[in-house]
Structures are given as structure tokens and as C-alpha cells.
Amino acid sequence: MIIGTAKETYRADAALLTTPPQRVWMAIFLAALLVLPFMLDAYWLYLVCLAMINVGAATGLNILTGYTGLVSLGQAAFMAVGAYTVAWLERDLGTPMLVNLAAAGGVAAAVGVLVGIPSLRVKGLYLAIATIAASFILHFVFVHWVPVTGGASGISVPPATFFGVELVTYFRLYWVILPVTALMVLGAANLFRTRIGRAFIAVRDRDISAEVLGIPLLRYKLMSFGIASFYAGVSGGLWAYFFRVVTPESFPLLASIFLLAAIIVGGMGTILGGIIGAIFMTLAPEMLRFVVEWVSPWVPNAGTLLSPLRTVVFGAMIVGFLVFEPQGIAEIVARVRRYFRLWPFRT
């Protein structure tokens, strides 16, 4: 999966945080995030929190698939590992929230490294099938390891506490989810300024050439699986605190497909793509709901008739972006920025 050269990808992502106009827009965006919870009602705040959780998980998958070229359909299963870790620690040990989130990421990373071992021998579709198999194995563990996971009924998660304050509202949870997600995104952006990140890109672009140049493939592939799973585990831990219950059905295979679709629509191999894709895919059902409400006065039973179209629209979006804009919304944004930047001088 080749998405430009390693040098072009590195320069593009470095430019996101270093160019003066981008810094201004970043400052405006951060200011908007600080003001947002005071302006939204509970339902929209719920959607914003859910979108940020998906941003963290999609960013991790983008590191693995977009930057390292390793296709995975098991990201939701790693989120489940993190969610169950947080639920068990809260229920049985009562450890602090931040410790639980770190443990969730660590346990998920360990599981991800084990799942990534076959990546040295298999790639592409075969690796995707291997990650699906790992998801089924983990689902079996969640259902039958009753003392830890609670079996099919799952685990109820006590509310998170921070300095004695219970985080029981979306407003309070927002101020935990926002900084954790921001740190994950910032960490991913800076990762590709390091030797490790450039090695990931080299493995993606041409793994045989990377090995000839002295890059140990197994080490960096396992490292990529570990980092992506760590992101999934932390996001799953936030998900557990957000929904307060974890069951084996909370993270189906469809959730992994959702995250893969998010980075395809947003743009694989770019940090901005993972952010935009996760937000877009989270809010897409709301856009469709507005369409249903708009046509309801003219179409009887519009909700019943148009509800199945959600799946069709999701599939159509994925196919459309693969065919017409393989580099996703991030490339459209970059193209628009270049257009307006060169507008007075374009020919």
C-alpha cells in the first residue's frame, strides 16, 4: 500500500504543525474545543465525545495501516481488551482512572504484539484474515472467561473519578476525553519525525528495500502493532468510562470495519485523515437522520423506509472514495488550501 514516498509523507505531516497559517488554524481549533462544551446540549456533547474516542482509535489504526502498510480488521477487538481492562480494574481494584487507562493501553499493546507476529510471513488480505481470526479468539475469551469478563452479561463500570469528582456527565467526561485524545494525536504526529516513524513509512513503501537497508522488519512491524493496539486500548478504556458497561457485543467486527472506513474516507497515511475520517463517520448517521426528518412531511413512514439506507450510504461512501479520491478528505482539504494559496497567481 504505497501512498507517496516516505520523504513526501514526512514533509506533509511536519508541515501540518510547523507552517505559520497552520499554527493559527490550530490555535483557533483548540480554542473552539475549549468553548464547545458550554455551547452544546447533552446529545451533541455525547456525539462529540464519541467522535473523539473514535479519533484516538482511528489514529492508532492509521499508524498501522496508513503508515506501516499492515491491514488490520482487529482494532475493535483491541479496544475491547482496553475496555475490559479498565472495567476489571475499576470493579475489583478501584485504581485511579489514569492508571487504568495506561494499563488498558499496555495490555492491549501486549495482545497486539502477539497478534502481529504472523505479519512477517503474511501481508495484505492474508494478514487481514489473521486479525479477524484474532478478533474471534478474543471474543471467545470475553464470553467464557467469566470471573474476569463477566461472560455474556459483561461488566458494569463504576463512574470514573478525578480528584474525588465523579465524572458522571458528558460535560465532565469531555474534559478527560479531550486531553487524552489530543495527547494521542500529538504523539502520533511527532512519532513520524523520529527514526521509528520513518522506518514505518519505509516498511510500507518497500519492505524488501527497507530490510536491505538494515531495518529489521519483524521488530518494526511488531512495534507498529503494539503502538496501534495501545491507542485502541486507551480509546477502549475511554469508551468503558463513557458507556459504563462492557459486553462481548460492544465491539463487533463491524466496529473494526467502521474504523478502517474512517481512515479510508479521511485519508490513509496522514494524521489529519484519521481525525477527519473518524469525525465524519461518527456524524454521518446524524446527517442521514436530518435527511429523514426533512423528507418526513412528504414521504409517509420515511424513517422506516430510509433507515436501511444507512448501511448502503456507508458502503457507497467507501467505494466512492476508493474510486474517485483514494487519498481521502485530507487530500481534498490539501488541494483546497493549495488552490487558495496560489489563487492570485494560478494560470
Coordinates of C-alpha atoms in Angstrom, one line a residue:
M1 CA 0.0 0.0 0.0
I2 CA 2.1 2.9 -1.3
I3 CA 0.8 6.4 -0.6
G4 CA 3.6 8.7 -1.8
T5 CA 7.2 8.4 -0.8
A6 CA 8.4 8.4 2.7
K7 CA 10.0 11.8 2.3
E8 CA 6.8 13.4 0.9
T9 CA 4.7 11.9 3.7
Y10 CA 7.1 13.1 6.4
R11 CA 7.2 16.6 5.0
A12 CA 3.4 16.8 4.6
D13 CA 2.8 15.8 8.2
A14 CA 5.6 18.0 9.5
A15 CA 4.0 21.0 7.6
L16 CA 0.8 20.5 9.5
L17 CA 2.3 21.6 12.7
T18 CA 5.1 24.0 11.6
T19 CA 3.7 26.4 9.0
P20 CA 2.5 29.7 10.5
P21 CA -1.0 29.6 8.9
Q22 CA -1.5 26.1 10.2
R23 CA -0.5 27.2 13.7
V24 CA -3.1 29.9 13.6
W25 CA -5.8 27.5 12.5
M26 CA -4.7 25.0 15.1
A27 CA -5.0 27.7 17.8
I28 CA -8.5 28.6 16.6
F29 CA -9.4 24.9 16.6
L30 CA -8.2 24.4 20.1
A31 CA -10.0 27.5 21.3
A32 CA -13.2 26.2 19.7
L33 CA -12.7 22.8 21.5
L34 CA -12.5 24.7 24.9
V35 CA -15.7 26.7 24.2
L36 CA -17.6 23.8 22.6
P37 CA -19.0 22.0 25.7
F38 CA -20.5 25.3 27.0
M39 CA -22.5 25.7 23.8
L40 CA -23.8 22.2 23.1
D41 CA -26.7 20.3 24.6
A42 CA -26.2 16.9 26.1
Y43 CA -26.9 14.9 22.9
W44 CA -24.4 16.8 20.7
L45 CA -21.9 16.7 23.5
Y46 CA -22.4 12.9 23.5
L47 CA -21.6 12.8 19.8
V48 CA -18.5 15.0 20.2
C49 CA -17.2 12.7 23.0
L50 CA -17.9 9.6 20.9
A51 CA -16.2 11.2 17.9
M52 CA -13.0 12.0 19.9
I53 CA -12.9 8.3 21.2
N54 CA -13.1 7.2 17.6
V55 CA -10.4 9.7 16.6
G56 CA -8.0 8.0 19.0
A57 CA -8.8 4.5 17.8
A58 CA -8.6 5.6 14.1
T59 CA -5.3 7.4 14.6
G60 CA -3.8 4.1 16.0
L61 CA -5.2 2.2 13.0
N62 CA -3.8 4.8 10.7
I63 CA -0.3 4.3 12.2
L64 CA -0.6 0.5 11.5
T65 CA -2.4 0.6 8.1
G66 CA -1.8 4.0 6.7
Y67 CA 1.8 4.5 7.7
T68 CA 3.2 0.9 8.0
G69 CA 1.0 -0.7 5.3
L70 CA -0.3 -3.5 7.6
V71 CA -4.0 -4.2 7.0
S72 CA -5.9 -4.9 10.3
L73 CA -9.5 -5.7 10.9
G74 CA -9.0 -6.3 14.6
Q75 CA -8.8 -2.7 16.0
A76 CA -12.2 -3.0 17.7
A77 CA -11.0 -6.2 19.4
F78 CA -8.1 -4.3 20.9
M79 CA -10.4 -1.6 22.0
A80 CA -12.4 -4.4 23.8
V81 CA -9.2 -5.5 25.6
G82 CA -8.7 -2.0 26.9
A83 CA -12.3 -1.6 27.9
Y84 CA -12.3 -4.9 29.8
T85 CA -9.0 -4.0 31.5
V86 CA -10.5 -0.7 32.7
A87 CA -13.7 -2.4 33.8
W88 CA -11.9 -5.1 35.8
L89 CA -9.5 -2.7 37.5
E90 CA -12.4 -0.3 38.4
R91 CA -14.6 -3.1 39.7
D92 CA -12.0 -5.2 41.6
L93 CA -9.1 -2.9 42.5
G94 CA -10.5 0.6 42.4
T95 CA -7.3 2.0 41.0
P96 CA -7.1 5.6 39.7
M97 CA -8.6 6.4 36.3
L98 CA -5.3 7.5 34.6
V99 CA -3.6 4.3 35.9
N100 CA -6.4 2.2 34.5
L101 CA -6.2 3.9 31.1
A102 CA -2.4 3.4 31.0
A103 CA -2.9 -0.3 31.9
A104 CA -5.6 -0.6 29.3
G105 CA -3.2 0.6 26.6
G106 CA -0.4 -1.6 27.9
V107 CA -2.5 -4.8 28.0
A108 CA -3.9 -4.1 24.5
A109 CA -0.4 -3.4 23.2
A110 CA 0.8 -6.8 24.5
V111 CA -2.1 -8.6 22.8
G112 CA -1.4 -6.6 19.6
V113 CA 2.2 -7.6 19.5
L114 CA 1.1 -11.3 19.8
V115 CA -1.4 -10.8 17.0
G116 CA 1.3 -9.1 14.9
I117 CA 3.7 -12.0 14.9
P118 CA 2.4 -13.5 11.7
S119 CA 2.9 -10.2 9.9
L120 CA 6.5 -11.2 9.0
R121 CA 5.2 -14.1 6.9
V122 CA 1.8 -12.8 5.6
K123 CA 0.6 -9.5 4.3
G124 CA -2.4 -7.9 2.6
L125 CA -5.6 -9.9 2.6
Y126 CA -3.9 -12.8 4.5
L127 CA -2.9 -10.5 7.3
A128 CA -6.4 -9.0 7.4
I129 CA -7.8 -12.6 7.8
A130 CA -5.4 -13.3 10.6
T131 CA -6.5 -10.2 12.5
I132 CA -10.2 -11.3 12.0
A133 CA -9.3 -14.7 13.4
A134 CA -7.7 -13.0 16.4
S135 CA -10.9 -11.0 16.9
F136 CA -12.9 -14.2 17.1
I137 CA -10.5 -15.7 19.5
L138 CA -10.7 -12.7 21.8
H139 CA -14.5 -12.7 21.5
F140 CA -14.4 -16.3 22.7
V141 CA -12.3 -15.3 25.7
F142 CA -14.6 -12.4 26.6
V143 CA -17.6 -14.7 26.6
H144 CA -16.1 -17.7 28.5
W145 CA -13.6 -16.0 31.0
V146 CA -16.5 -15.3 33.3
P147 CA -14.5 -14.4 36.5
V148 CA -12.7 -11.6 34.7
T149 CA -15.1 -10.5 31.9
G150 CA -18.5 -11.4 33.4
G151 CA -19.3 -13.6 30.5
A152 CA -22.1 -12.7 28.1
S153 CA -23.7 -10.3 30.6
G154 CA -20.5 -8.2 30.7
I155 CA -19.3 -5.8 33.4
S156 CA -20.8 -2.7 34.7
V157 CA -18.2 0.0 35.1
P158 CA -18.2 2.4 38.1
P159 CA -18.0 6.0 37.2
A160 CA -14.6 7.5 36.8
T161 CA -13.4 9.8 39.5
F162 CA -10.8 12.6 39.2
F163 CA -9.6 14.2 42.5
G164 CA -12.8 12.9 44.2
V165 CA -15.1 14.3 41.5
E166 CA -17.3 11.6 39.8
L167 CA -17.4 12.0 36.0
V168 CA -21.0 11.1 35.5
T169 CA -22.0 13.6 32.9
Y170 CA -20.9 14.1 29.3
F171 CA -19.7 17.6 30.2
R172 CA -17.3 16.2 32.8
L173 CA -16.2 13.3 30.7
Y174 CA -15.4 15.7 27.9
W175 CA -12.6 17.3 29.9
V176 CA -10.9 13.9 30.2
I177 CA -11.5 12.5 26.7
L178 CA -10.3 15.8 25.1
P179 CA -6.8 15.9 26.6
V180 CA -6.2 12.2 26.3
T181 CA -7.2 12.2 22.6
A182 CA -5.2 15.3 22.0
L183 CA -2.1 13.7 23.5
M184 CA -2.6 10.6 21.3
V185 CA -2.9 12.6 18.2
L186 CA 0.1 14.8 19.1
G187 CA 2.1 11.7 19.9
A188 CA 1.3 10.2 16.5
A189 CA 2.2 13.4 14.7
N190 CA 5.6 13.6 16.4
L191 CA 6.2 9.8 16.0
F192 CA 6.8 10.3 12.3
R193 CA 9.5 12.9 13.0
T194 CA 11.6 10.2 14.6
R195 CA 13.6 7.3 13.2
I196 CA 10.9 4.8 14.2
G197 CA 8.2 6.7 12.3
R198 CA 10.4 6.9 9.2
A199 CA 11.2 3.2 9.5
F200 CA 7.4 2.5 9.5
I201 CA 7.0 4.5 6.3
A202 CA 9.9 2.7 4.7
V203 CA 8.4 -0.6 5.5
R204 CA 5.1 0.5 3.9
D205 CA 6.7 1.8 0.8
R206 CA 9.0 -1.1 0.1
D207 CA 9.6 -3.6 2.8
I208 CA 12.2 -5.6 1.0
S209 CA 14.3 -2.5 0.3
A210 CA 13.9 -1.4 3.9
E211 CA 15.2 -4.8 5.1
V212 CA 18.2 -4.4 2.7
L213 CA 18.9 -1.0 4.2
G214 CA 19.1 -2.6 7.7
I215 CA 15.6 -2.1 9.1
P216 CA 14.6 -5.2 11.0
L217 CA 11.1 -5.9 9.6
L218 CA 9.7 -8.0 12.4
R219 CA 10.8 -5.6 15.1
Y220 CA 9.2 -2.6 13.5
K221 CA 6.0 -4.4 12.4
L222 CA 5.5 -5.7 15.9
M223 CA 6.2 -2.2 17.2
S224 CA 3.6 -0.8 14.9
F225 CA 1.1 -3.4 16.0
G226 CA 1.9 -2.5 19.6
I227 CA 1.5 1.2 19.2
A228 CA -1.7 0.9 17.2
S229 CA -3.1 -1.5 19.8
F230 CA -2.0 0.8 22.6
Y231 CA -4.1 3.6 21.0
A232 CA -7.0 1.2 20.7
G233 CA -6.7 0.1 24.3
V234 CA -6.7 3.6 25.6
S235 CA -9.7 4.5 23.4
G236 CA -11.5 1.4 24.6
G237 CA -10.8 2.4 28.2
L238 CA -12.4 5.8 27.5
W239 CA -15.3 4.0 25.8
A240 CA -15.8 2.0 29.0
Y241 CA -15.9 5.1 31.2
F242 CA -18.2 6.7 28.7
F243 CA -20.9 4.0 28.3
R244 CA -20.3 2.4 31.8
V245 CA -20.9 -1.1 30.6
V246 CA -18.8 -3.5 28.6
T247 CA -20.1 -6.7 27.0
P248 CA -18.7 -9.1 24.3
E249 CA -21.1 -7.5 21.8
S250 CA -19.9 -3.9 22.5
F251 CA -17.1 -4.2 19.9
P252 CA -18.2 -6.3 16.9
L253 CA -16.3 -6.9 13.7
L254 CA -18.4 -4.1 12.2
A255 CA -16.7 -1.6 14.5
S256 CA -13.3 -2.6 13.1
I257 CA -14.7 -2.1 9.6
F258 CA -16.1 1.3 10.7
L259 CA -12.6 2.4 11.8
L260 CA -11.0 1.1 8.6
A261 CA -13.6 3.0 6.6
A262 CA -12.8 6.1 8.7
I263 CA -9.2 6.2 7.7
I264 CA -10.1 5.4 4.0
V265 CA -12.6 8.2 3.9
G266 CA -10.4 10.6 5.8
G267 CA -7.1 9.7 4.1
M268 CA -4.7 6.9 5.0
G269 CA -1.1 7.9 5.8
T270 CA -2.0 11.3 7.2
I271 CA -2.7 12.3 10.8
L272 CA -5.4 14.8 9.6
G273 CA -7.0 12.0 7.6
G274 CA -7.6 9.9 10.7
I275 CA -9.1 12.8 12.6
I276 CA -11.4 13.9 9.7
G277 CA -12.5 10.4 8.8
A278 CA -13.4 9.5 12.4
I279 CA -15.4 12.7 12.9
F280 CA -17.1 12.3 9.5
M281 CA -18.1 8.7 10.0
T282 CA -19.4 9.4 13.5
L283 CA -21.5 12.2 12.4
A284 CA -22.7 10.7 9.1
P285 CA -25.7 8.9 10.8
E286 CA -26.8 12.3 12.1
M287 CA -26.7 13.8 8.7
L288 CA -28.8 10.9 7.4
R289 CA -31.2 11.5 10.3
F290 CA -31.7 15.1 9.3
V291 CA -32.4 14.0 5.7
V292 CA -35.1 11.6 7.1
E293 CA -36.6 14.4 9.1
W294 CA -36.6 16.7 6.2
V295 CA -38.4 14.4 3.8
S296 CA -40.9 13.1 6.5
P297 CA -43.6 15.6 5.7
W298 CA -43.7 14.4 2.1
V299 CA -42.9 10.7 2.5
P300 CA -45.0 8.6 4.8
N301 CA -43.0 6.3 7.1
A302 CA -39.8 7.9 5.9
G303 CA -37.9 6.6 8.9
T304 CA -38.9 3.0 8.2
L305 CA -38.2 3.3 4.5
L306 CA -34.8 5.1 4.7
S307 CA -33.3 3.5 7.8
P308 CA -31.8 0.6 5.9
L309 CA -30.2 3.1 3.5
R310 CA -27.6 4.0 6.2
T311 CA -25.6 0.9 5.5
V312 CA -26.0 1.4 1.8
V313 CA -24.7 5.0 2.1
F314 CA -21.8 3.9 4.2
G315 CA -20.8 1.4 1.7
A316 CA -21.3 3.8 -1.2
M317 CA -19.0 6.4 0.5
I318 CA -16.2 3.9 1.0
V319 CA -16.4 2.7 -2.7
G320 CA -16.8 6.3 -3.9
F321 CA -13.6 7.5 -2.1
L322 CA -11.7 4.4 -3.2
V323 CA -12.6 5.1 -6.8
F324 CA -12.6 8.9 -7.1
E325 CA -10.4 10.1 -4.2
P326 CA -8.2 7.3 -2.8
Q327 CA -6.3 9.7 -0.6
G328 CA -9.5 10.8 1.2
I329 CA -10.9 14.0 2.5
A330 CA -7.4 15.1 3.7
E331 CA -6.2 15.3 0.1
I332 CA -9.3 17.4 -0.8
V333 CA -8.5 19.7 2.1
A334 CA -4.9 20.0 1.0
R335 CA -6.0 20.7 -2.6
V336 CA -8.3 23.4 -1.5
R337 CA -5.6 25.0 0.6
R338 CA -3.2 24.9 -2.3
Y339 CA -5.8 26.4 -4.6
F340 CA -6.5 29.4 -2.4
R341 CA -2.8 29.9 -1.5
L342 CA -1.9 30.1 -5.2
W343 CA -5.2 31.8 -6.3
P344 CA -3.8 35.2 -7.4
F345 CA -1.0 33.6 -9.5
R346 CA -2.6 30.5 -10.8
T347 CA -2.7 30.0 -14.6

